[in-house]
XYZ file of C-alpha atoms in Angstrom:
686
model
C 0.000 0.000 0.000
C 0.993 3.650 -0.253
C 2.568 6.016 2.265
C 1.376 7.472 5.546
C 0.930 11.215 6.068
C 0.755 12.772 9.538
C -0.643 16.284 9.975
C 1.352 17.245 13.052
C 2.508 20.321 14.943
C 1.758 18.523 18.217
C 3.584 16.251 20.638
C 1.354 13.355 19.582
C 2.278 13.840 15.932
C 5.992 13.850 16.718
C 5.670 10.729 18.889
C 3.775 8.832 16.184
C 6.428 9.742 13.608
C 9.089 8.415 15.992
C 7.177 5.132 16.433
C 6.951 4.638 12.671
C 10.605 5.528 12.161
C 11.629 3.089 14.913
C 9.825 0.391 12.950
C 11.494 1.432 9.639
C 8.187 2.596 8.147
C 8.368 5.610 5.814
C 5.990 8.483 6.494
C 5.410 12.143 5.675
C 4.809 14.835 8.293
C 3.117 18.172 7.593
C 3.775 21.138 9.902
C 2.436 24.665 9.473
C 5.465 26.713 10.542
C 9.248 26.792 10.511
C 9.177 26.279 14.270
C 7.181 23.082 13.738
C 10.051 21.789 11.597
C 12.700 22.803 14.100
C 11.199 20.799 16.969
C 10.991 17.656 14.829
C 13.935 15.314 15.301
C 15.647 14.462 12.022
C 14.681 10.847 11.337
C 15.727 8.648 8.363
C 12.216 7.401 7.570
C 10.414 10.738 8.023
C 10.007 13.442 5.357
C 8.833 16.847 6.615
C 6.615 19.229 4.624
C 6.505 22.795 5.960
C 3.771 25.373 5.346
C 0.020 25.816 5.598
C -2.043 24.004 2.978
C -5.536 24.563 1.669
C -7.750 21.714 0.511
C -6.459 21.611 -3.074
C -2.832 21.787 -1.983
C -3.444 18.865 0.358
C -4.976 16.794 -2.439
C -2.053 17.616 -4.708
C 0.367 16.398 -2.025
C -1.604 13.155 -1.583
C -1.360 12.407 -5.272
C 2.322 13.235 -5.510
C 3.382 11.136 -2.524
C 0.840 8.329 -3.148
C -0.722 8.759 0.296
C -3.101 6.017 1.415
C -3.402 6.741 5.145
C -3.749 10.130 6.835
C -3.382 10.644 10.567
C -4.788 13.978 11.728
C -2.718 14.757 14.844
C -3.352 18.505 14.813
C -4.155 20.434 17.969
C -7.589 19.778 19.567
C -8.409 23.487 19.113
C -7.389 23.546 15.411
C -10.935 22.704 14.333
C -10.686 24.614 11.022
C -7.579 22.653 10.003
C -9.282 19.373 10.899
C -12.317 20.328 8.804
C -10.052 21.116 5.840
C -8.245 17.767 6.144
C -11.550 15.904 6.297
C -12.799 17.763 3.245
C -9.613 16.893 1.351
C -10.153 13.131 1.708
C -13.821 13.113 0.696
C -14.545 10.901 -2.323
C -11.105 9.258 -2.057
C -9.872 5.838 -0.958
C -7.578 7.410 1.625
C -8.070 6.164 5.197
C -8.519 9.045 7.656
C -7.612 8.597 11.357
C -8.142 11.352 13.926
C -5.552 11.199 16.712
C -6.850 13.245 19.632
C -5.014 13.671 22.905
C -6.995 12.624 26.001
C -8.590 15.405 27.990
C -7.907 16.106 31.660
C -10.824 16.070 34.075
C -9.947 19.350 35.736
C -13.328 19.634 37.409
C -12.620 16.427 39.340
C -9.086 17.387 40.365
C -9.687 21.039 41.260
C -13.369 21.997 41.511
C -12.757 25.370 43.167
C -11.235 28.482 41.638
C -11.889 27.519 37.998
C -14.173 29.216 35.461
C -15.016 27.732 32.051
C -15.741 29.415 28.717
C -16.906 28.170 25.344
C -14.533 30.442 23.389
C -11.623 32.860 23.674
C -14.001 35.743 22.983
C -16.224 34.768 25.913
C -13.179 34.481 28.179
C -11.835 37.891 27.104
C -15.191 39.517 27.870
C -15.143 38.019 31.371
C -11.560 39.171 32.006
C -12.496 42.788 31.251
C -14.491 42.758 34.499
C -11.483 41.667 36.581
C -8.426 43.378 38.025
C -4.763 42.408 38.117
C -2.251 40.878 35.729
C -3.317 38.033 33.437
C -1.106 35.074 32.482
C -2.252 34.031 28.997
C -0.986 30.529 28.126
C -3.225 29.748 25.136
C -0.708 30.598 22.401
C -0.670 33.327 19.775
C -3.601 32.325 17.564
C -6.344 34.063 19.579
C -4.323 37.057 20.824
C -6.549 39.431 18.881
C -9.506 38.615 21.153
C -7.598 39.767 24.240
C -5.764 42.748 22.731
C -8.641 44.711 21.200
C -9.332 46.449 24.526
C -6.246 48.452 25.555
C -7.059 48.241 29.273
C -7.137 44.442 29.014
C -4.077 44.303 26.745
C -1.956 46.243 29.243
C -2.580 43.594 31.923
C -1.498 40.666 29.751
C 1.604 38.527 30.159
C 1.566 36.014 27.286
C 3.545 32.798 26.929
C 4.001 31.727 23.309
C 6.239 29.424 21.292
C 9.675 30.893 20.476
C 8.974 31.062 16.730
C 9.052 34.092 14.448
C 5.380 33.730 13.534
C 4.278 33.722 17.194
C 6.426 36.729 18.062
C 5.197 38.618 14.998
C 1.576 38.091 16.091
C 2.442 39.435 19.559
C 3.864 42.640 18.134
C 1.042 43.037 15.615
C -1.452 42.940 18.486
C 0.322 45.711 20.389
C 2.148 43.700 23.055
C 5.450 45.003 24.404
C 8.580 42.927 24.937
C 8.194 42.818 28.715
C 4.770 41.199 28.235
C 6.071 38.324 26.087
C 7.529 35.031 27.354
C 8.731 32.980 24.363
C 9.447 29.454 25.610
C 9.017 25.843 24.544
C 7.163 23.604 27.012
C 6.228 21.454 28.725
C 6.477 23.458 31.943
C 6.672 22.124 35.474
C 4.540 23.350 38.333
C 7.601 25.111 39.764
C 8.248 26.971 36.502
C 4.619 28.125 36.311
C 4.714 29.097 39.974
C 7.879 31.129 39.455
C 6.425 33.041 36.499
C 3.179 33.768 38.330
C 5.084 35.177 41.284
C 7.541 37.122 39.125
C 4.752 38.894 37.194
C 2.312 39.271 40.142
C -0.312 37.272 38.281
C -3.933 37.357 39.491
C -5.566 35.415 36.624
C -4.366 32.525 34.465
C -5.932 31.513 31.136
C -5.404 28.060 29.655
C -7.031 25.655 27.257
C -8.507 22.269 28.075
C -5.532 20.706 26.283
C -4.893 17.638 28.434
C -1.743 16.382 30.082
C 0.395 17.071 27.021
C -0.602 20.721 27.235
C 0.508 20.870 30.870
C -2.922 21.731 32.265
C -2.385 19.951 35.600
C 0.861 21.756 36.432
C -0.615 25.145 35.488
C -3.711 24.675 37.620
C -1.689 23.339 40.547
C 0.607 26.375 40.431
C -2.374 28.724 40.166
C -4.035 27.148 43.175
C -0.876 27.480 45.265
C -0.447 31.130 44.203
C -4.109 31.954 44.838
C -4.494 32.768 41.133
C -7.922 32.532 39.493
C -7.984 29.958 36.670
C -9.915 30.523 33.432
C -10.283 27.549 31.075
C -11.460 27.615 27.477
C -13.273 24.379 26.834
C -12.160 22.052 24.089
C -14.374 22.349 20.979
C -16.569 19.378 20.158
C -14.773 17.027 17.797
C -16.290 16.964 14.315
C -14.908 13.466 13.850
C -17.128 10.534 14.678
C -14.239 8.368 15.862
C -11.409 10.172 17.639
C -8.636 7.725 18.558
C -5.977 7.561 21.229
C -2.323 7.039 20.348
C -2.552 3.326 21.096
C -5.720 2.979 19.013
C -4.086 4.723 16.043
C -1.111 2.363 16.294
C -3.470 -0.614 16.349
C -5.299 0.623 13.229
C -1.986 1.175 11.439
C -0.928 -2.367 12.324
C -4.142 -3.661 10.739
C -3.719 -1.515 7.625
C -0.014 -2.232 7.151
C -0.087 -5.876 8.211
C 2.769 -5.361 10.676
C 3.321 -5.385 14.416
C 4.643 -2.071 15.682
C 7.159 -1.848 18.458
C 5.413 0.758 20.592
C 6.492 2.822 23.528
C 8.308 1.499 26.549
C 8.484 2.422 30.211
C 11.812 3.513 31.637
C 11.242 3.429 35.398
C 13.576 4.988 37.947
C 13.216 4.435 41.687
C 14.960 7.443 43.203
C 16.031 8.228 46.740
C 15.708 12.006 47.079
C 17.612 12.460 50.329
C 16.296 14.329 53.334
C 13.865 16.495 51.424
C 15.306 19.633 49.832
C 16.491 19.843 46.242
C 19.974 20.724 47.481
C 20.301 17.395 49.281
C 19.534 15.374 46.139
C 22.281 13.883 44.015
C 22.791 15.387 40.557
C 21.840 12.045 39.022
C 18.477 12.053 40.802
C 17.810 15.702 39.884
C 18.455 14.975 36.203
C 16.123 11.973 36.279
C 13.354 14.091 37.829
C 13.813 16.918 35.318
C 13.474 14.473 32.414
C 10.495 12.604 33.871
C 7.319 12.359 31.841
C 5.534 10.971 34.914
C 6.512 11.585 38.522
C 5.132 9.693 41.528
C 5.678 10.484 45.190
C 4.176 11.665 48.448
C 2.788 15.245 48.235
C 5.626 16.702 50.347
C 8.159 15.180 47.928
C 6.419 16.567 44.849
C 6.541 20.040 46.401
C 10.342 19.833 46.259
C 10.796 18.278 42.825
C 10.461 20.217 39.567
C 9.245 18.042 36.703
C 8.291 18.755 33.095
C 5.760 15.951 33.072
C 2.667 14.883 34.948
C 2.784 14.466 38.718
C 0.853 11.905 40.752
C 0.715 12.216 44.581
C 0.965 8.440 45.005
C 3.565 6.384 46.871
C 1.833 3.020 47.422
C 2.119 0.272 44.823
C -1.648 -0.240 44.953
C -2.092 3.310 43.609
C 0.907 3.451 41.268
C 0.611 0.169 39.336
C -2.839 0.895 37.796
C -1.619 4.304 36.590
C 1.479 2.728 35.031
C -0.742 0.246 33.202
C -2.737 3.172 31.802
C 0.445 4.981 30.764
C 1.726 1.873 29.031
C -1.543 1.585 27.085
C -1.687 5.219 25.979
C 1.919 6.387 25.711
C 3.817 5.737 22.516
C 7.509 6.288 22.537
C 9.690 6.013 25.595
C 7.986 7.159 28.811
C 10.344 8.268 31.559
C 8.784 7.362 34.914
C 10.318 8.345 38.252
C 9.021 7.100 41.609
C 10.326 9.045 44.597
C 11.397 7.685 47.980
C 12.649 9.685 50.940
C 16.233 9.272 52.083
C 18.295 6.552 50.465
C 16.638 3.962 48.228
C 18.434 1.130 50.029
C 18.007 2.255 53.638
C 14.689 1.351 55.337
C 12.964 2.347 52.119
C 9.913 1.139 50.238
C 12.095 0.778 47.143
C 12.628 -2.965 47.477
C 8.922 -3.844 47.701
C 8.119 -1.461 44.862
C 10.835 -3.012 42.704
C 9.500 -6.520 43.344
C 5.967 -5.389 42.460
C 7.161 -3.706 39.253
C 9.206 -6.728 38.167
C 6.192 -8.956 38.689
C 3.749 -6.657 36.884
C 6.081 -5.398 34.121
C 8.788 -8.066 33.641
C 10.164 -6.487 30.442
C 10.368 -2.909 31.708
C 13.719 -1.160 32.074
C 14.216 -0.443 35.773
C 16.968 1.391 37.627
C 17.466 2.418 41.255
C 19.228 5.644 42.227
C 20.561 6.172 45.762
C 20.082 9.231 47.935
C 21.554 10.698 51.101
C 19.859 9.176 54.148
C 18.971 11.202 57.232
C 21.417 9.017 59.189
C 24.235 10.210 56.930
C 23.026 13.795 57.247
C 22.959 13.680 61.060
C 26.347 11.961 61.119
C 27.791 14.858 59.139
C 26.069 17.474 61.308
C 27.423 16.079 64.598
C 30.776 14.937 63.211
C 30.390 11.332 64.350
C 30.917 8.563 61.757
C 28.170 5.972 61.378
C 30.284 3.208 59.826
C 30.702 1.345 63.144
C 27.323 2.235 64.654
C 24.248 0.144 65.318
C 21.545 1.335 62.909
C 17.890 1.058 63.938
C 14.619 2.215 62.422
C 11.572 2.774 64.623
C 9.660 4.480 61.800
C 6.342 2.712 61.331
C 7.324 -0.005 63.839
C 5.045 -0.952 66.736
C 6.181 -0.061 70.264
C 6.435 -3.657 71.409
C 9.048 -4.144 68.665
C 11.130 -0.975 68.772
C 11.289 -0.257 72.519
C 13.112 -3.570 73.264
C 15.548 -2.743 70.450
C 16.130 0.720 71.910
C 16.717 -0.635 75.425
C 19.069 -3.299 74.080
C 21.097 -0.652 72.241
C 21.383 1.451 75.406
C 22.651 -1.563 77.339
C 25.153 -2.943 74.870
C 25.973 -0.583 71.979
C 28.683 2.050 72.080
C 27.165 4.012 69.214
C 23.636 3.905 67.791
C 21.858 5.881 65.069
C 18.086 5.602 64.814
C 15.082 6.784 62.810
C 11.779 7.613 64.505
C 8.167 8.077 63.479
C 8.025 11.463 65.170
C 8.029 13.335 68.462
C 5.868 10.723 70.186
C 8.617 8.125 69.757
C 11.161 10.435 71.372
C 8.806 11.103 74.276
C 8.563 7.358 74.902
C 12.359 7.051 74.740
C 12.678 9.764 77.369
C 10.277 7.883 79.648
C 12.293 4.676 79.203
C 15.561 6.396 80.069
C 14.239 7.575 83.424
C 14.243 4.008 84.763
C 17.519 2.745 83.295
C 20.796 2.007 85.052
C 23.621 3.105 82.772
C 27.111 1.658 82.775
C 28.652 4.985 81.705
C 27.908 8.450 80.343
C 25.553 8.668 77.355
C 25.379 11.611 74.955
C 22.260 11.986 72.820
C 21.731 13.887 69.562
C 18.391 14.565 67.918
C 18.021 15.973 64.408
C 14.807 17.681 63.312
C 13.853 18.648 59.717
C 17.391 18.060 58.461
C 18.253 20.020 55.286
C 15.202 22.311 55.670
C 15.269 25.936 56.851
C 13.790 24.933 60.229
C 16.535 22.342 60.788
C 17.613 21.851 64.403
C 20.136 19.491 66.004
C 19.829 19.032 69.771
C 22.533 17.627 72.048
C 21.500 16.470 75.514
C 22.072 13.981 78.326
C 19.681 11.326 79.612
C 18.694 13.609 82.491
C 17.701 16.361 80.050
C 15.613 14.139 77.751
C 12.272 14.619 79.547
C 12.589 18.414 79.559
C 13.589 18.452 75.893
C 10.590 16.288 74.974
C 8.282 18.725 76.789
C 9.933 21.705 75.094
C 9.550 20.201 71.619
C 5.906 19.389 72.320
C 5.229 22.960 73.461
C 6.856 24.278 70.285
C 4.645 21.893 68.267
C 7.726 20.511 66.557
C 6.209 17.294 65.375
C 7.610 15.562 62.325
C 10.343 13.090 61.520
C 13.299 12.971 63.902
C 16.581 11.129 63.518
C 18.794 10.475 66.514
C 22.105 9.164 67.764
C 23.405 8.058 71.147
C 27.033 7.552 72.096
C 28.264 6.078 75.374
C 31.774 5.525 76.656
C 31.277 2.251 78.549
C 28.294 0.118 77.547
C 27.723 -3.261 79.135
C 29.421 -6.178 77.403
C 26.881 -8.298 75.568
C 26.694 -11.836 77.035
C 26.639 -14.754 74.610
C 24.950 -17.158 77.032
C 22.241 -16.963 79.712
C 23.664 -14.807 82.511
C 21.004 -14.228 85.169
C 21.497 -15.727 88.618
C 18.729 -16.822 90.963
C 19.492 -14.000 93.379
C 18.969 -11.437 90.583
C 15.224 -12.164 90.624
C 12.572 -10.991 93.048
C 11.375 -14.257 94.594
C 8.718 -14.010 97.340
C 7.286 -17.511 97.908
C 6.886 -18.407 94.217
C 9.011 -21.368 93.019
C 11.770 -20.550 90.535
C 13.416 -22.669 87.872
C 16.947 -22.983 89.241
C 19.802 -21.248 87.462
C 21.531 -24.363 86.103
C 18.246 -25.887 84.907
C 17.207 -22.530 83.432
C 20.341 -22.414 81.296
C 19.707 -25.936 79.988
C 16.067 -25.098 79.234
C 17.085 -21.978 77.284
C 19.546 -24.092 75.316
C 16.932 -26.781 74.575
C 14.423 -24.191 73.311
C 16.788 -23.589 70.355
C 15.996 -19.884 70.245
C 16.569 -17.806 67.132
C 17.007 -14.023 67.085
C 13.358 -13.461 66.138
C 11.678 -16.361 67.957
C 8.182 -16.236 69.416
C 8.163 -18.103 72.744
C 5.371 -19.275 75.068
C 6.214 -19.615 78.796
C 3.373 -21.633 80.347
C 3.127 -21.640 84.126
C 5.687 -18.836 84.199
C 6.067 -18.617 88.017
C 8.652 -15.920 88.715
C 9.105 -15.264 84.991
C 12.741 -16.381 85.100
C 12.559 -18.385 81.841
C 10.543 -15.669 80.063
C 12.911 -12.900 81.148
C 16.092 -14.807 80.346
C 14.743 -15.746 76.908
C 13.708 -12.142 76.235
C 17.183 -10.902 77.140
C 18.819 -13.148 74.535
C 17.641 -10.803 71.755
C 15.453 -7.672 71.619
C 13.683 -9.200 68.609
C 12.480 -12.232 70.581
C 8.835 -11.988 71.683
C 7.821 -13.941 74.793
C 4.218 -14.601 75.837
C 4.038 -15.638 79.503
C 0.912 -17.069 81.173
C 0.115 -18.092 84.726
C -3.185 -18.617 86.510
C -2.081 -17.417 89.973
C -2.489 -13.776 90.977
C 0.651 -13.933 93.132
C 2.719 -15.283 90.228
C 1.404 -12.717 87.737
C 2.121 -9.907 90.206
C 5.657 -11.183 90.792
C 6.360 -11.581 87.073
C 5.204 -8.003 86.473
C 7.536 -6.747 89.208
C 10.445 -8.715 87.745
C 9.738 -7.305 84.283
C 9.946 -3.790 85.736
C 13.010 -4.759 87.770
C 14.908 -5.835 84.629
C 13.243 -3.212 82.367
C 12.022 -5.881 79.959
C 9.571 -4.788 77.235
C 9.434 -7.836 74.961
C 7.580 -10.105 77.411
C 3.781 -10.024 77.151
C 2.077 -11.218 80.353
C -1.406 -12.722 80.586
C -3.275 -14.103 83.625
C -5.010 -17.192 82.301
C -5.115 -20.917 82.784
C -3.592 -22.720 79.795
C -4.618 -23.773 77.225
C -6.969 -20.755 77.250
C -5.604 -17.493 75.835
C -3.257 -18.875 73.165
C -5.606 -17.805 70.365
C -4.782 -14.151 71.120
C -1.029 -14.718 70.653
C 0.986 -14.981 67.439
C 2.061 -18.531 66.592
C 5.094 -19.609 68.612
C 8.280 -21.298 67.439
C 8.823 -22.913 70.823
C 7.185 -23.286 74.222
C 8.339 -24.028 77.768
C 5.873 -25.765 80.084
C 6.904 -25.218 83.692
C 3.463 -25.897 85.152
C 0.264 -27.305 83.672
C -2.347 -27.788 86.469
C -3.212 -31.240 85.139
C -3.948 -29.899 81.634
C -0.769 -31.139 79.924
C -2.444 -33.154 77.140
C -4.917 -30.347 76.320
C -2.089 -27.810 76.316
C 0.027 -29.902 73.942
C -2.933 -30.502 71.606
C -3.503 -26.742 71.388
C 0.193 -26.051 70.803
C 0.385 -28.663 68.049
C -2.637 -27.081 66.346
C -0.991 -23.641 66.527
C 2.313 -24.858 65.057
C 2.708 -28.496 63.934
C 6.497 -28.012 64.020
C 6.756 -26.321 67.441
C 9.692 -27.054 69.764
C 8.523 -28.097 73.265
C 10.551 -28.152 76.499
C 9.051 -29.416 79.789
C 10.472 -29.977 83.274
C 9.321 -32.508 85.871
C 10.286 -33.149 89.493
C 7.613 -35.549 90.779
C 7.356 -39.168 89.643
C 3.774 -38.561 88.497
C 4.884 -35.732 86.204
C 7.771 -37.789 84.879
C 5.461 -40.686 83.985
C 2.942 -38.335 82.345
C 5.612 -36.717 80.221
C 7.000 -40.090 79.227
C 3.518 -41.029 77.991
C 3.364 -37.802 75.978
C 6.215 -39.072 73.828
C 4.015 -42.029 72.876
C 0.769 -40.106 72.353
C 2.152 -37.438 70.003
C 4.145 -37.714 66.805
C 7.470 -36.151 67.796
C 11.078 -35.989 66.657
C 14.407 -34.663 67.941
C 13.617 -36.085 71.383
C 15.872 -35.381 74.353
C 15.251 -36.568 77.923
C 17.790 -35.375 80.477
C 17.956 -35.852 84.217
C 19.856 -33.092 86.018
C 21.162 -33.295 89.575
C 22.774 -30.130 90.879
C 24.762 -29.892 94.084
C 26.249 -26.636 95.327
C 28.989 -26.069 97.856
C 27.851 -24.310 101.025
C 30.030 -23.079 103.860
C 29.248 -24.682 107.199
C 31.639 -23.208 109.749
C 35.127 -24.214 108.745
C 33.870 -26.750 106.192
C 32.555 -26.605 102.625
C 29.725 -29.106 102.209
C 27.788 -30.215 99.133
C 24.103 -29.370 99.245
C 22.008 -31.291 96.735
C 18.874 -30.008 94.969
C 16.065 -32.263 93.792
C 16.778 -34.056 90.516
C 14.966 -32.467 87.550
C 13.945 -34.188 84.322
C 14.032 -32.055 81.159
C 11.930 -33.363 78.273
C 12.498 -31.722 74.870
C 11.070 -32.604 71.454
C 9.588 -31.177 68.279
C 6.166 -31.950 66.870
C 6.196 -33.626 63.463
C 3.805 -35.185 60.984
C 2.734 -38.754 61.622
C 4.833 -41.301 59.804
């Protein structure tokens, strides 16, 4: 078949020509002005025709170049040109396709502060009744409507294309040089905002020209500057079937009998640092400036200047559907940037987003750009390196997880940097520090709004933490805080159970003896993030010792006696333990409220051993169980358990402990009752 002709002068026309050239398909492109030629990239399969054509001239061109398909990609407001093109193909075999850019639903995105008009003339009449400077962004074609009245003309600041024809029309309509901004778009929100502020704009006029025309960024800037927006509605299309870019490509595939390689997504996941543009890397700034589509939390978008469309989304559930839509409607290469605070590899959502993108778009080009984290920023501010520090993040973490980590760091770490969710986290830290016994001096640093104008870095001691928390609350300084603590002599971290019997508050409640306790802890086979049940917890000695092995271990202790529960609570306060969760209940009741355990210690069962084990096996069919027995009845019952349940990795140990006691001038052995330790793991029946 013959050649393809694109009537262009728009972004869509240029993009379609690039798609055809990429697929080695020859085409012709008509543009009205010299400027239209200049903005077209020189492509080997594209021939450009410059100049305005009437109907007969169009038909002459069709015949000369043997045109069989015409794509009308002219501007949505160029209704006269579209009518002429349609007239030129009447009574011919030429296929006519109208490529029309999608509109933007401004009324949905910004219902307030916007007025609509059917024509430029109607808009100009309305503006005569207003006061203040007017930012006219509708091009040079309709300047005459706004310049007939001298009082209205004097208030105009017009933005037009930097072509001779546009500038000539400005001068012909009586505009002075200071009123003319000759620039090629698209324009970011920040650029529009800057121009509105520079020229003291009170009113902004735009067309309903869709995302490509930059409507969203103009309206967003106007709203922020308290500028009244005036929109000239898009004329009704006189084409029965207006097509999107993707639909035009599909029709061309059908007509040409080929499969076109269409546009592609180039996605960048970018860490933007602490927040200000100055704290971004040059690589990230360049990626943002080139972005066709920019995603991020609203506070991030306020910082980042982008030529393309902005979406205030940061969750994959919101972003993925939009990317699917972009992939359907965007031909050519779409540059997509998704913003993340701080560094992309440091407690960031980048990893989950990358996994989601790889799953949804396996063939998409994806890159990750790092940023400066707030930890690095604080380290630089206080002059303390972070390379050998413990790094913790409490941001978005529940208290029962982060407070044990914080207390563990105070006990054992010489240097710790940490992220918080806000002032409330720091207030809780201050409360914790009031009850702690420190091995040495601790210096604290707290960074607020790092890199912003309101940035503050506070240095204080543990004694000053409560007062500082109150001061920050009174100043209403909520927001994200990053902190550091440095101490000269932390406790040495033990690598084995360390607590002695005399360390515990005892009263009259029986305690699992120190030597047996150490063996039980060993048999539980704890991991750093284990969930442990302590059933019949007594003094809480097993629960507390297990909890102290790692701040990430969670222990759930139960006992049915009031005296035992009271004593356990006092021991938890005594040792400042926050990762033991205490419940007064009689097992097996209450387990359904706990997360599934990896292991359980049964120190007392009140005759409910079989029921308890059945419940534990249901919770986790692979759970590790450790039990102790002193009486013959308990020993026999536990021996029967090994027959009733399907178990593996069985260990039965009898422990006899004798300690030396001084009796006058002699040292005598004093024996304790023998203790049997039963340990096993549930397994599937063979």
